[in-house]
Amino acid sequence: MALTLITGVVVFELETLRNYQKKQRELILQNKAANQEKRKALERWQSFVDQTQRQKEEANHDGSSK
């Protein structure tokens, strides 16, 4: 009887560990995907900022050459 109880506890602990590890892997993948999306958004923003800066510089250059 004690062995059955111990076996039951071990099986429960192993299932709990397996579920925890599975959830941890899922969260890692979600985090990687979210980070990739953030990186893409930052790259788009940087491109916009660079383009705006270039336009500003061109406008200043055009204005000063007149």
PDB file of C-alpha atoms in Angstrom:
ATOM      1  CA  MET A   1       0.000   0.000   0.000  1.00  0.00           C
ATOM      2  CA  ALA A   2       2.782   2.445   0.837  1.00  0.00           C
ATOM      3  CA  LEU A   3       4.503   1.563  -2.430  1.00  0.00           C
ATOM      4  CA  THR A   4       1.293   2.288  -4.345  1.00  0.00           C
ATOM      5  CA  LEU A   5       1.003   5.667  -2.638  1.00  0.00           C
ATOM      6  CA  ILE A   6       4.640   6.526  -3.357  1.00  0.00           C
ATOM      7  CA  THR A   7       4.265   5.413  -6.973  1.00  0.00           C
ATOM      8  CA  GLY A   8       1.159   7.575  -7.324  1.00  0.00           C
ATOM      9  CA  VAL A   9       2.974  10.601  -5.933  1.00  0.00           C
ATOM     10  CA  VAL A  10       5.947  10.038  -8.258  1.00  0.00           C
ATOM     11  CA  VAL A  11       3.685   9.694 -11.287  1.00  0.00           C
ATOM     12  CA  PHE A  12       1.869  12.899 -10.288  1.00  0.00           C
ATOM     13  CA  GLU A  13       5.172  14.759  -9.850  1.00  0.00           C
ATOM     14  CA  LEU A  14       6.437  13.537 -13.228  1.00  0.00           C
ATOM     15  CA  GLU A  15       3.242  14.657 -14.951  1.00  0.00           C
ATOM     16  CA  THR A  16       3.474  18.025 -13.227  1.00  0.00           C
ATOM     17  CA  LEU A  17       7.098  18.398 -14.344  1.00  0.00           C
ATOM     18  CA  ARG A  18       6.229  17.392 -17.905  1.00  0.00           C
ATOM     19  CA  ASN A  19       3.367  19.897 -18.043  1.00  0.00           C
ATOM     20  CA  TYR A  20       5.613  22.619 -16.619  1.00  0.00           C
ATOM     21  CA  GLN A  21       8.334  21.910 -19.189  1.00  0.00           C
ATOM     22  CA  LYS A  22       5.791  21.892 -22.029  1.00  0.00           C
ATOM     23  CA  LYS A  23       4.345  25.224 -20.911  1.00  0.00           C
ATOM     24  CA  GLN A  24       7.859  26.636 -20.536  1.00  0.00           C
ATOM     25  CA  ARG A  25       8.729  25.639 -24.139  1.00  0.00           C
ATOM     26  CA  GLU A  26       5.483  27.212 -25.387  1.00  0.00           C
ATOM     27  CA  LEU A  27       6.236  30.459 -23.557  1.00  0.00           C
ATOM     28  CA  ILE A  28       9.789  30.551 -24.923  1.00  0.00           C
ATOM     29  CA  LEU A  29       8.453  30.189 -28.471  1.00  0.00           C
ATOM     30  CA  GLN A  30       5.819  32.881 -27.884  1.00  0.00           C
ATOM     31  CA  ASN A  31       8.489  35.178 -26.456  1.00  0.00           C
ATOM     32  CA  LYS A  32      10.750  34.615 -29.469  1.00  0.00           C
ATOM     33  CA  ALA A  33       7.874  35.412 -31.833  1.00  0.00           C
ATOM     34  CA  ALA A  34       6.971  38.549 -29.872  1.00  0.00           C
ATOM     35  CA  ASN A  35      10.598  39.705 -29.871  1.00  0.00           C
ATOM     36  CA  GLN A  36      10.815  39.163 -33.609  1.00  0.00           C
ATOM     37  CA  GLU A  37       7.678  41.281 -34.137  1.00  0.00           C
ATOM     38  CA  LYS A  38       9.105  44.014 -31.899  1.00  0.00           C
ATOM     39  CA  ARG A  39      12.348  43.963 -33.880  1.00  0.00           C
ATOM     40  CA  LYS A  40      10.429  44.313 -37.163  1.00  0.00           C
ATOM     41  CA  ALA A  41       8.409  47.216 -35.760  1.00  0.00           C
ATOM     42  CA  LEU A  42      11.578  48.948 -34.585  1.00  0.00           C
ATOM     43  CA  GLU A  43      13.163  48.474 -37.999  1.00  0.00           C
ATOM     44  CA  ARG A  44      10.084  50.001 -39.672  1.00  0.00           C
ATOM     45  CA  TRP A  45      10.170  52.906 -37.240  1.00  0.00           C
ATOM     46  CA  GLN A  46      13.893  53.461 -37.838  1.00  0.00           C
ATOM     47  CA  SER A  47      13.305  53.427 -41.586  1.00  0.00           C
ATOM     48  CA  PHE A  48      10.562  56.033 -41.173  1.00  0.00           C
ATOM     49  CA  VAL A  49      12.785  58.214 -38.986  1.00  0.00           C
ATOM     50  CA  ASP A  50      15.672  57.945 -41.456  1.00  0.00           C
ATOM     51  CA  GLN A  51      13.418  58.820 -44.384  1.00  0.00           C
ATOM     52  CA  THR A  52      11.953  61.800 -42.518  1.00  0.00           C
ATOM     53  CA  GLN A  53      15.440  63.010 -41.641  1.00  0.00           C
ATOM     54  CA  ARG A  54      16.566  62.729 -45.273  1.00  0.00           C
ATOM     55  CA  GLN A  55      13.517  64.673 -46.459  1.00  0.00           C
ATOM     56  CA  LYS A  56      14.184  67.353 -43.870  1.00  0.00           C
ATOM     57  CA  GLU A  57      17.821  67.631 -44.951  1.00  0.00           C
ATOM     58  CA  GLU A  58      16.830  67.795 -48.623  1.00  0.00           C
ATOM     59  CA  ALA A  59      14.262  70.507 -47.873  1.00  0.00           C
ATOM     60  CA  ASN A  60      16.867  72.496 -45.943  1.00  0.00           C
ATOM     61  CA  HIS A  61      19.379  72.070 -48.744  1.00  0.00           C
ATOM     62  CA  ASP A  62      16.840  73.119 -51.401  1.00  0.00           C
ATOM     63  CA  GLY A  63      15.828  76.144 -49.332  1.00  0.00           C
ATOM     64  CA  SER A  64      19.374  77.310 -48.769  1.00  0.00           C
ATOM     65  CA  SER A  65      20.391  77.013 -52.422  1.00  0.00           C
ATOM     66  CA  LYS A  66      17.750  79.496 -53.558  1.00  0.00           C
TER      67      LYS A  66
END
